[in-house]
Amino acid sequence: MDESTFPVTPNAVALPILALITLIIDTPPFVWHIKNRNLAASSLVIWVIICNLMNFINPLIWPTDNIQHWWHGQILCDIEIKLQMAANFGVVGSMACIMRNLAKALDPEQTTLSPSKAQRRRQTIIHCLFCFGGSIYVMLIHYVVQPNRYYIYAISGCTSSFDNSWPKLVLVFIWPPIICLVDAYYSVLVIIRMRRYRKDFSEILVSSNSNLTKNRFLRLFLLSVALIVTFIPLQFYVLFVNSSFPPLLPYSWDLVHSPQWEDIMLIPTGGEVHYDRWIQIALGIGVFVFFGLGQDAQVLYRKWLLKLGFGRVFPGLHRQPTRRAILPTSSQSDSFGSRTRSFFKDRLFRMSMLSLHSKEDSTSASTATLSPVEQQRGFGRLSTINKAGSRAGDAANASTESMDEKDYPTKPPHSWLTTFLVDAHLTAPNRR
């Protein structure tokens, strides 16, 4: 009788399924950002995961309008209503932190190649204030404008309550729109600097010690812009609704915290779901699209599948990706000079391998192939490096090669590039 009177609606089925999917697909991006110590992006993803975890649990507990058989949600709802408000502040605060980091990475005037311990500590404190400061604040201040324990809606589940008075606007609802405006300011600043430094974009990112590549930068920027465009009108709409309907009343502590404060309101919805639940689902999908489809995430997926034994079923998982995809991400303490030396050493190794292959193929005389004398002269410096000689020996070999170059004026292709790479390798101290 209960099933026919209170049927399970499509929304009660779709919401937990979609929430579970977002939980699964958002976990790898969260793990990857944690490993790379990206606090802002990690906090954004964890807030999205928390929201969708509640979207998965609540429809399973309260799927229909049969309030006579509902559990009143003690303790669970007390925790959920605090996390819901914290996530609302945490998402916009994390977006502001991401945009601030991107704007700072594109500011060559304030670039620090090797930040001190005090500077790193100060940056960590600022990031925590952006990502978690507002969340902690709203969880504490909510009690001031909380007229009853909480509401329980069918399918949507636990929902926080607010007194219909002006302090709820000043203490709670006005801050997310303000933080969204801060997001918009930093996004405009990033766009201006991207246009100003578009020719040196990649070089500035490398020298900023921000652990960002061009692709990562663009993914973070596009996701943040998409969220800002969505959340600014949404937050101002929520502020308008809470300030207009119904009219605000004078505040009274005694009325807000009356003996009825322990009341739990059970509200049937006729199969409807609060709109913000669908926004949280869409946000989880967006996180996966921007963070879960890059090369770094694909390497993580491959490692997990191999650990689970899928390599026996799919042998292609054992194939190593290209060298560029599997290079480890530099840590925050790496300097610009160390990354530059690593780049030169990699290029030097490739050039030496090319020289060996070209010497083996030099017996087939053609117009496109260098003569043995030219090959010996063009790659003489590479052979000198492979010998464990002193700097004086290197200088003597360099002078001998200069005399050979006078006798044979024709230079092999790319000899200037080889010379440049070798000299950079010799003069740069190895600090690894």
XYZ file of C-alpha atoms in Angstrom:
432
model
C 0.000 0.000 0.000
C 2.795 2.389 0.839
C 4.591 1.754 -2.462
C 1.478 2.509 -4.506
C 0.621 5.599 -2.463
C 4.187 6.936 -2.328
C 5.973 5.686 -5.457
C 9.697 6.171 -6.058
C 10.014 8.959 -8.610
C 12.611 9.160 -11.412
C 14.446 11.912 -9.542
C 14.888 9.610 -6.545
C 16.615 7.111 -8.857
C 18.611 9.498 -11.046
C 20.106 11.642 -8.276
C 21.989 8.900 -6.356
C 23.157 7.212 -9.568
C 24.603 10.439 -10.980
C 26.087 11.333 -7.614
C 27.823 7.956 -7.413
C 29.255 8.411 -10.910
C 30.668 11.814 -10.008
C 32.175 10.378 -6.814
C 34.014 7.739 -8.832
C 35.274 9.988 -11.604
C 36.311 12.843 -9.267
C 38.448 10.671 -7.000
C 41.485 10.394 -9.386
C 41.741 14.190 -9.916
C 41.618 14.661 -6.155
C 44.396 12.114 -5.593
C 46.512 13.653 -8.330
C 46.185 17.200 -6.926
C 46.987 15.954 -3.416
C 50.175 14.303 -4.698
C 51.183 17.563 -6.392
C 50.366 19.601 -3.255
C 47.911 21.820 -5.093
C 45.869 22.964 -2.118
C 43.408 25.201 -3.980
C 42.437 22.627 -6.607
C 42.386 19.835 -4.005
C 39.999 21.766 -1.776
C 37.708 22.526 -4.724
C 37.516 18.855 -5.647
C 36.999 17.679 -2.048
C 34.112 20.105 -1.530
C 32.487 18.785 -4.704
C 33.029 15.205 -3.513
C 31.445 15.976 -0.121
C 28.371 17.513 -1.772
C 27.858 14.563 -4.087
C 28.430 12.091 -1.255
C 25.426 13.655 0.478
C 23.499 13.582 -2.808
C 24.179 9.860 -2.956
C 23.194 9.077 0.644
C 20.082 11.215 1.136
C 17.857 9.820 -1.675
C 18.546 6.311 -0.417
C 17.320 7.239 3.088
C 14.353 9.456 2.120
C 13.307 8.352 -1.394
C 9.542 8.968 -1.092
C 7.038 11.286 0.610
C 6.057 8.696 3.208
C 7.007 10.860 6.204
C 5.372 8.423 8.647
C 8.244 5.991 8.110
C 11.040 8.531 7.843
C 14.085 8.455 10.050
C 14.580 11.851 11.703
C 18.264 11.955 10.803
C 19.740 12.736 14.201
C 23.513 13.351 14.101
C 23.705 12.703 10.333
C 21.697 15.796 9.454
C 23.430 17.838 12.158
C 26.686 17.133 10.316
C 25.289 17.492 6.803
C 23.744 20.937 7.252
C 27.083 22.298 8.463
C 28.955 20.690 5.566
C 26.434 22.069 3.052
C 27.046 25.648 4.148
C 30.779 25.035 4.409
C 30.855 23.665 0.848
C 28.973 26.710 -0.435
C 31.707 28.959 0.943
C 34.492 26.500 0.190
C 33.779 26.214 -3.549
C 33.783 29.970 -4.196
C 36.775 30.441 -1.878
C 38.748 27.730 -3.674
C 37.941 29.332 -7.025
C 39.264 32.660 -5.723
C 42.443 30.938 -4.509
C 42.965 29.211 -7.879
C 42.519 32.467 -9.780
C 44.855 34.273 -7.388
C 47.537 31.631 -7.945
C 47.147 31.890 -11.726
C 47.399 35.674 -11.619
C 50.479 35.454 -9.425
C 52.106 32.906 -11.755
C 51.785 35.412 -14.619
C 53.339 38.271 -12.664
C 57.055 38.318 -13.601
C 57.733 41.265 -11.293
C 56.937 39.190 -8.174
C 58.405 35.893 -9.320
C 60.473 34.062 -6.699
C 62.627 31.254 -8.060
C 63.332 29.724 -4.655
C 60.870 30.955 -1.995
C 62.062 30.923 1.583
C 60.471 28.856 4.334
C 58.674 31.927 5.696
C 57.288 32.763 2.256
C 56.006 29.209 1.762
C 54.401 29.283 5.214
C 52.712 32.603 4.442
C 51.383 31.279 1.141
C 50.002 28.176 2.852
C 48.183 30.299 5.426
C 46.655 32.475 2.689
C 45.535 29.402 0.746
C 43.932 27.889 3.857
C 42.081 31.134 4.579
C 40.690 31.200 1.039
C 39.747 27.517 0.917
C 38.632 26.820 4.504
C 38.386 30.114 6.392
C 34.925 31.024 5.128
C 33.695 27.483 5.667
C 34.752 27.449 9.319
C 33.233 30.890 9.822
C 29.798 30.006 8.445
C 29.614 26.744 10.398
C 30.177 28.676 13.621
C 28.010 31.710 12.868
C 25.037 29.709 11.597
C 23.801 29.058 15.127
C 23.026 32.783 15.526
C 20.332 32.621 12.812
C 19.262 28.972 13.181
C 15.581 28.912 14.323
C 15.234 25.120 14.466
C 17.424 22.078 14.231
C 16.995 21.366 10.480
C 14.592 20.425 7.691
C 14.319 17.095 5.919
C 13.005 17.175 2.345
C 12.093 14.073 0.399
C 14.969 12.999 -1.892
C 17.023 16.158 -1.184
C 17.422 15.168 2.443
C 18.886 17.325 5.213
C 18.618 21.091 4.726
C 19.721 23.903 7.014
C 17.256 26.448 8.407
C 17.618 30.241 8.665
C 15.671 32.804 10.635
C 13.755 35.272 8.484
C 15.586 38.344 9.778
C 18.207 40.768 8.505
C 21.260 39.222 10.317
C 21.105 36.166 8.059
C 21.941 38.433 5.105
C 24.822 40.214 6.817
C 26.271 37.144 8.494
C 25.752 34.476 5.818
C 24.221 35.221 2.431
C 26.106 38.362 1.446
C 29.585 36.788 1.566
C 29.440 34.235 -1.277
C 28.535 36.959 -3.844
C 31.395 39.118 -2.545
C 33.843 36.239 -2.877
C 32.538 35.623 -6.417
C 33.357 39.240 -7.256
C 36.890 38.613 -5.980
C 36.984 35.599 -8.311
C 35.910 37.807 -11.201
C 38.606 40.393 -10.386
C 41.380 37.794 -10.454
C 40.009 36.244 -13.668
C 40.100 39.635 -15.405
C 43.644 40.128 -14.096
C 44.673 36.755 -15.521
C 43.180 37.602 -18.925
C 45.032 40.942 -18.990
C 48.355 39.315 -18.124
C 47.834 36.481 -20.593
C 47.369 39.071 -23.325
C 50.302 41.176 -22.140
C 52.772 38.291 -21.845
C 51.390 36.013 -24.552
C 54.779 35.794 -26.312
C 56.601 34.689 -23.127
C 53.711 32.745 -21.610
C 55.453 29.373 -21.240
C 58.734 30.859 -20.013
C 56.970 32.866 -17.299
C 55.157 29.773 -16.050
C 58.425 27.822 -15.802
C 60.231 30.594 -13.951
C 57.331 31.274 -11.556
C 58.000 28.102 -9.501
C 54.225 27.473 -9.582
C 54.340 23.799 -10.639
C 52.176 24.714 -13.625
C 52.528 23.725 -17.243
C 50.713 25.513 -20.023
C 48.053 22.800 -20.264
C 47.468 22.701 -16.501
C 47.243 26.473 -16.390
C 44.631 26.569 -19.147
C 42.572 23.763 -17.564
C 42.492 25.520 -14.214
C 41.680 28.844 -15.843
C 38.849 27.533 -18.031
C 37.268 25.593 -15.173
C 37.423 28.612 -12.878
C 35.945 30.904 -15.520
C 33.107 28.446 -16.139
C 32.375 28.271 -12.416
C 32.539 32.039 -12.017
C 30.105 32.600 -14.880
C 27.747 30.103 -13.240
C 28.111 31.060 -9.582
C 27.989 34.865 -9.803
C 24.357 35.043 -11.050
C 23.414 32.072 -8.866
C 24.755 33.615 -5.654
C 23.144 36.969 -6.360
C 19.848 35.195 -7.088
C 20.045 33.390 -3.725
C 20.802 36.705 -2.000
C 17.840 38.375 -3.717
C 15.409 35.588 -2.823
C 16.454 35.499 0.836
C 16.191 39.276 1.154
C 12.810 39.658 -0.583
C 10.580 36.648 0.057
C 9.084 36.782 2.656
C 9.735 40.273 4.050
C 12.451 40.386 6.700
C 11.496 40.639 10.369
C 13.303 42.155 13.352
C 15.815 39.831 14.971
C 15.288 38.357 18.434
C 17.696 35.908 20.065
C 14.972 34.580 22.376
C 12.590 33.867 19.488
C 15.283 32.231 17.368
C 16.488 30.017 20.235
C 13.137 29.243 21.807
C 12.197 25.863 23.349
C 11.041 24.789 19.862
C 14.623 24.967 18.562
C 14.919 21.160 18.710
C 12.084 20.729 16.216
C 12.813 18.744 13.039
C 10.622 19.633 10.062
C 9.691 16.803 7.654
C 8.586 18.086 4.254
C 7.294 15.983 1.316
C 8.173 17.325 -2.140
C 6.106 15.315 -4.626
C 9.249 13.937 -6.255
C 10.937 17.319 -6.745
C 14.604 17.940 -5.965
C 16.277 21.183 -4.925
C 17.978 22.797 -7.911
C 21.313 23.106 -6.125
C 21.649 19.306 -6.048
C 21.746 19.202 -9.845
C 24.281 22.043 -9.866
C 26.526 19.980 -7.604
C 26.233 17.024 -9.999
C 27.133 19.261 -12.951
C 30.051 20.677 -10.972
C 31.390 17.177 -10.352
C 31.198 16.355 -14.057
C 32.965 19.612 -14.902
C 35.799 18.784 -12.497
C 36.328 15.476 -14.275
C 36.225 17.031 -17.757
C 38.889 19.604 -16.907
C 41.061 17.572 -14.508
C 40.397 13.923 -15.310
C 41.164 13.787 -19.031
C 44.729 15.148 -19.101
C 47.928 13.163 -19.626
C 48.772 13.223 -15.914
C 45.410 11.687 -15.043
C 45.806 9.058 -17.764
C 49.143 7.977 -16.285
C 47.445 7.654 -12.889
C 44.615 5.569 -14.400
C 47.157 3.251 -16.041
C 48.982 2.694 -12.744
C 45.754 1.897 -10.913
C 44.566 -0.523 -13.587
C 47.902 -2.332 -13.543
C 47.744 -2.645 -9.745
C 44.253 -4.142 -10.059
C 45.557 -6.777 -12.492
C 43.980 -5.465 -15.691
C 47.365 -5.692 -17.398
C 46.748 -9.414 -17.937
C 43.530 -8.716 -19.807
C 44.766 -5.605 -21.611
C 48.493 -5.998 -22.407
C 48.555 -2.529 -23.938
C 48.508 -1.064 -20.431
C 52.141 -2.145 -20.019
C 53.238 0.081 -22.874
C 54.996 3.084 -21.508
C 53.717 6.474 -22.691
C 56.026 8.964 -24.328
C 58.856 10.403 -22.283
C 57.151 13.760 -22.077
C 54.034 12.235 -20.517
C 55.801 10.261 -17.814
C 58.288 12.871 -16.648
C 57.664 13.487 -12.948
C 56.336 16.837 -11.909
C 58.919 19.123 -10.350
C 58.451 19.746 -6.674
C 57.867 23.148 -5.200
C 61.502 23.362 -4.078
C 62.956 22.879 -7.589
C 64.527 26.011 -9.002
C 64.345 27.320 -12.511
C 68.040 26.566 -13.016
C 67.678 22.872 -12.108
C 64.772 22.445 -14.505
C 66.771 24.178 -17.243
C 69.761 21.878 -16.668
C 67.475 18.858 -16.834
C 66.172 20.116 -20.162
C 69.678 20.565 -21.558
C 70.833 17.128 -20.374
C 67.873 15.460 -22.062
C 68.527 17.298 -25.309
C 72.243 16.498 -25.078
C 71.523 12.775 -24.727
C 69.260 12.847 -27.778
C 71.860 14.693 -29.869
C 74.583 12.213 -28.894
C 72.361 9.297 -29.921
C 71.685 10.997 -33.239
C 75.435 11.375 -33.800
C 76.029 7.652 -33.252
C 73.324 6.692 -35.737
C 74.591 9.193 -38.294
C 78.166 7.779 -38.039
C 76.932 4.243 -38.680
C 75.048 5.341 -41.782
C 77.868 7.502 -43.190
C 79.280 4.677 -45.391
C 76.440 5.132 -47.902
C 77.640 8.207 -49.782
C 74.882 10.602 -50.850
C 74.374 14.314 -51.105
C 72.178 14.320 -47.998
C 74.800 12.547 -45.780
C 77.772 14.175 -44.087
C 81.324 13.024 -44.758
C 83.210 11.177 -41.978
C 85.543 14.135 -41.492
C 82.595 16.479 -41.054
C 80.933 14.122 -38.621
C 84.142 13.840 -36.605
C 84.444 17.610 -36.495
C 80.745 18.357 -35.836
C 80.392 15.974 -32.908
C 83.922 16.214 -31.530
C 82.711 17.989 -28.383
C 80.265 15.191 -27.574
C 83.008 12.572 -27.674
C 85.156 14.812 -25.493
C 82.451 14.950 -22.781
C 82.137 11.175 -22.652
C 85.829 10.972 -21.647
C 86.561 11.704 -18.016
C 88.887 14.604 -18.740
C 89.622 17.809 -16.892
C 88.531 21.311 -17.931
C 92.040 21.906 -19.251
C 91.737 18.885 -21.512
C 88.374 20.130 -22.697
C 89.881 23.501 -23.543
C 92.711 21.839 -25.493
C 90.248 19.752 -27.475
C 88.174 22.840 -28.170
C 91.243 24.662 -29.549
C 92.118 21.654 -31.750
C 88.605 21.639 -33.129
C 88.824 25.340 -33.925
C 91.959 24.630 -36.024
C 90.099 21.837 -37.842
C 87.252 24.217 -38.576
C 89.690 26.547 -40.339
C 90.866 23.708 -42.612
C 87.294 22.598 -43.366
C 85.041 25.630 -43.693
C 81.894 23.586 -44.375
C 79.911 23.066 -41.114
C 77.624 20.106 -40.469
C 73.904 20.782 -39.925
C 72.944 21.935 -36.414
C 76.584 22.168 -35.232
C 75.768 25.493 -33.534
C 72.969 23.839 -31.541
C 75.257 21.022 -30.421
C 77.914 23.509 -29.314
C 75.356 25.567 -27.387
C 73.939 22.565 -25.545
C 77.371 21.179 -24.647
C 78.627 24.544 -23.370
C 75.483 24.982 -21.273
C 75.984 21.525 -19.795
C 79.612 22.217 -18.899
C 79.128 25.651 -17.373
C 75.982 24.913 -15.319
C 76.734 23.398 -11.872
C 74.799 20.263 -11.005
C 72.844 20.945 -7.793
C 70.628 17.894 -7.869
